[in-house]
C-alpha angles and dihedrals in degrees: 000000000000112000117224117242091238090058090048090051090053092049090048094054089054099046109007086218134066143152111251115219091192136018111258135151117271094206136351089294122084115268128218121203118202121191117183114216093235093045092235129115130260110268103161134065092192102054128052123219126200122255144159119245127203119189118199109194130204091274091052093250111149121217116187127201123194127203096021117159125222135185139159122272141187134060113243091007092061089068094059124100092242101056133204121229143197123223126206120190124205090239134020108280135194085224094169097034134234117005094027132091126284100223146137097228126066134162131230106207115202095194085203095155092051112072091196089051088208107089094098090047097050090047090054088050090051089054089054090051090057127046098276108131103208121047118170121247121257112200113160121212141163112246132212118189118193091339093311121112107232103178146257113333136183118226107213141164125275105238100248142123117280141094113305090019122058093338103198133132112294115221120229121253122251100023125216134209089270097049116122100236097178091104168098107354130161112204139176133197092226120186090196090059092219125169124355100358140160135185116241117241104234108030098022092234114172104235122189122200108220095171131066083042123242096257094048107037118108125218091245090056091049091050092047097053093041090053091047092052089048091050089053091051092047090053090047092051095045128104087246094053093126093054112106092220105032098031137069096283089075086065102044138065096235095201096058092037093058095043093046091051094047090050089052090053096042090052092045089221106179088194094047093109095034087065114028124162121207135158144198129222125216115272091006119108093203130097116224119211129232167357102190107231138171105020101150092115094044127101094057095311099124121089091201085082084070104030098042104021099037094231127132090214141356092229093105098036137094115225090223084067103042110018125105124266129270115091088004092097090057094051092043089060092044089056087065089064112090089212091059092045093053095041095053091050095044095046094045091049088050092050090051091051088050089058103258096156095048089046092055093043090051089049090053091049092049093050091045089058092043095051100042099105095035097049090054090056092043094054093046083063101040107020125250095234098038114118109236104168135328100342113159094207138015123214134185096232138045092231091061091056091049093048090048089054093049093048091051093051092052097045096041093049090052090051093049093058091060094037092055091044090053090054093046112097114252104250112195115241104263124238110272117253118177120235134185095292143100111244136214118208105214124189115241093222105041101025087225125133135240107259141158136262100188103307093334121100117235140152124261135172109291106261118176090199096055110098092196087068092051116097131186113217111211126187113236110179107300093340140060136245114210111209125191114234097215099045101025088225128128130248106256139191106215095192110139135186122027112009136190140129093286102017127103095353128168107066115140112244117242141174128260140182110287114271118160091194093060109092089199085073095047121093141182114219100213120198116229130192124325103293099082095264126150138187121221104224118190114222095212103043097027085222128136124236104250134185105236109251092337089271118171092210120118111249095033108153123248107225138203097242149172118308109209146115092306093069092101097043108035107089088202087072099039123094136184113221106216128185118235114182133321124289119246114256095249094064109116125230098035117111118231114254113231130186110240118239098227097065140010138208114231131192118208107211092195099053094027091229135135120220140159127239116205141165086218106041091172087071093061095097100119126103122248122205123202121208138180116246086260092059101257113145110233099175149314138231141182113260093243090058133070125245122211120221092178095112095047126098119251113270146086118319133180128217117199134182144155119233112185104321094329121104116211136187134177130189120214138172119240 
């Protein structure tokens, strides 16, 4: 007679062990039953033993597999009471169904050192949110081994080369003298130095070759990939390491490098450099970074932060400062490259704007709901406040562990924005040069825009759809005229009488009919500091446009005010100049933008990347900035690099650059 799952749950709570007459789910998760042929447990991580496996899915369908092999896996985790395992099927199986790999080897992660049991899963989800191509599966199940319930497990991919895993070119076996051995290769900086490993020549990094596999790799393949890693290190260590051709960037896919590194910092994985996966495609000199693997002690879940680093928490730390060695020496050198410094900050800022923190918090909430029944059963077996490995804290409830994780994600992500900004080189605000756009002038303190109340100039909430906040900046000799889009009148300083930087200040700015001969309508847009701030300096009065009292209220007047040493520090006087849509062609005073003949910007609709083609690539040294149609900067790149638009929403975008004295811009459709 088939026992109901509720009865089984009751029996389990009384005995924590039972013989199952039939295969049924333990909770609302799927359940896998593993029965070794000899009836004994799994005591080795080197030798497989045969077993039968029965998988009960969410609809209570049972799939049985005969002649499956199982062994232990892991390094430190193998020594825990709740042990991880590796499965090997006789034939390649779509074990997790459509969209996942068809493979013989799969892992059963115990997540014993992570009381939430979800750190590996949310890290994989974070990889999916970025541009990383392979992110391991996370299918949670209850597991029964030889009729004994052993806990909540995560079925995941084995990190190997195949479709839906690390999907790179597979090399033939055996190879011949004519075989192209440039790829693919799957590598790991592996502090344990397991398997087929070598030590790199410059930074002494322990590099393991995962693919081609140990029993199939030829000496020529080993020599090739070792030499290529050494060439990368030599370029990284050279005096020309920042050069895009002679330096390390010629050997790395910069998109995956930046996203992998940011994920390592967001997760606060103190072992993120100790174990670093990367791979190489055929006929491509670059190394690609990922997948993210083994993150159960990340997110402030490793007491070594306290015992070996002397910190109470990793919430306010960068892993490049406190993590263990491995690929850390590589990234430490990369941080000396201004390109890397800027790219990490810009990409992280972009990920935050895309909603990274909310995405991760929602993932935690979703997994919390998914695991509720199963975690209760798991911790009846293993104890919720029992120390299993490196846990920083122990709580008496599962919800406390989940809340601790969520709090860390929020606080650490806030910290990283400032930490990356501090590492970014201070680039002086550039001189302002008008382009074919309407502009908003936004106060640095209140984030509100210059607007109109009748003919008087005030601040109002920044509204990209409000034409009274749109201004055309027109060059008039050495100065600028600032013309309102809605009224076609010019920004004006009405100060009369004696004028001077500190004389007769306080008049409210207004607008007046356009007159290029009237110096009260002429302005200098003066760069200040390194944050993209400007002062608006009137040519006639020599006063600075100032937000009255720094008030955040809508309608606050903009005054003609004191011009002194506080111009660069008083946020009342500092303005961002933001683009907001292209000017129509008939607007006077804006030069036509023409594409130069000696090079061209191309957009690949398949790979969603921008790149330049040129007969003289050595000339591609200028910086290109990419904006939304509304004028929001989404990123920049050097012209001899590529720029990925993969993470952007479909729509119109604008790329701009200056080559020599020529300004260029191109619109394209993502």
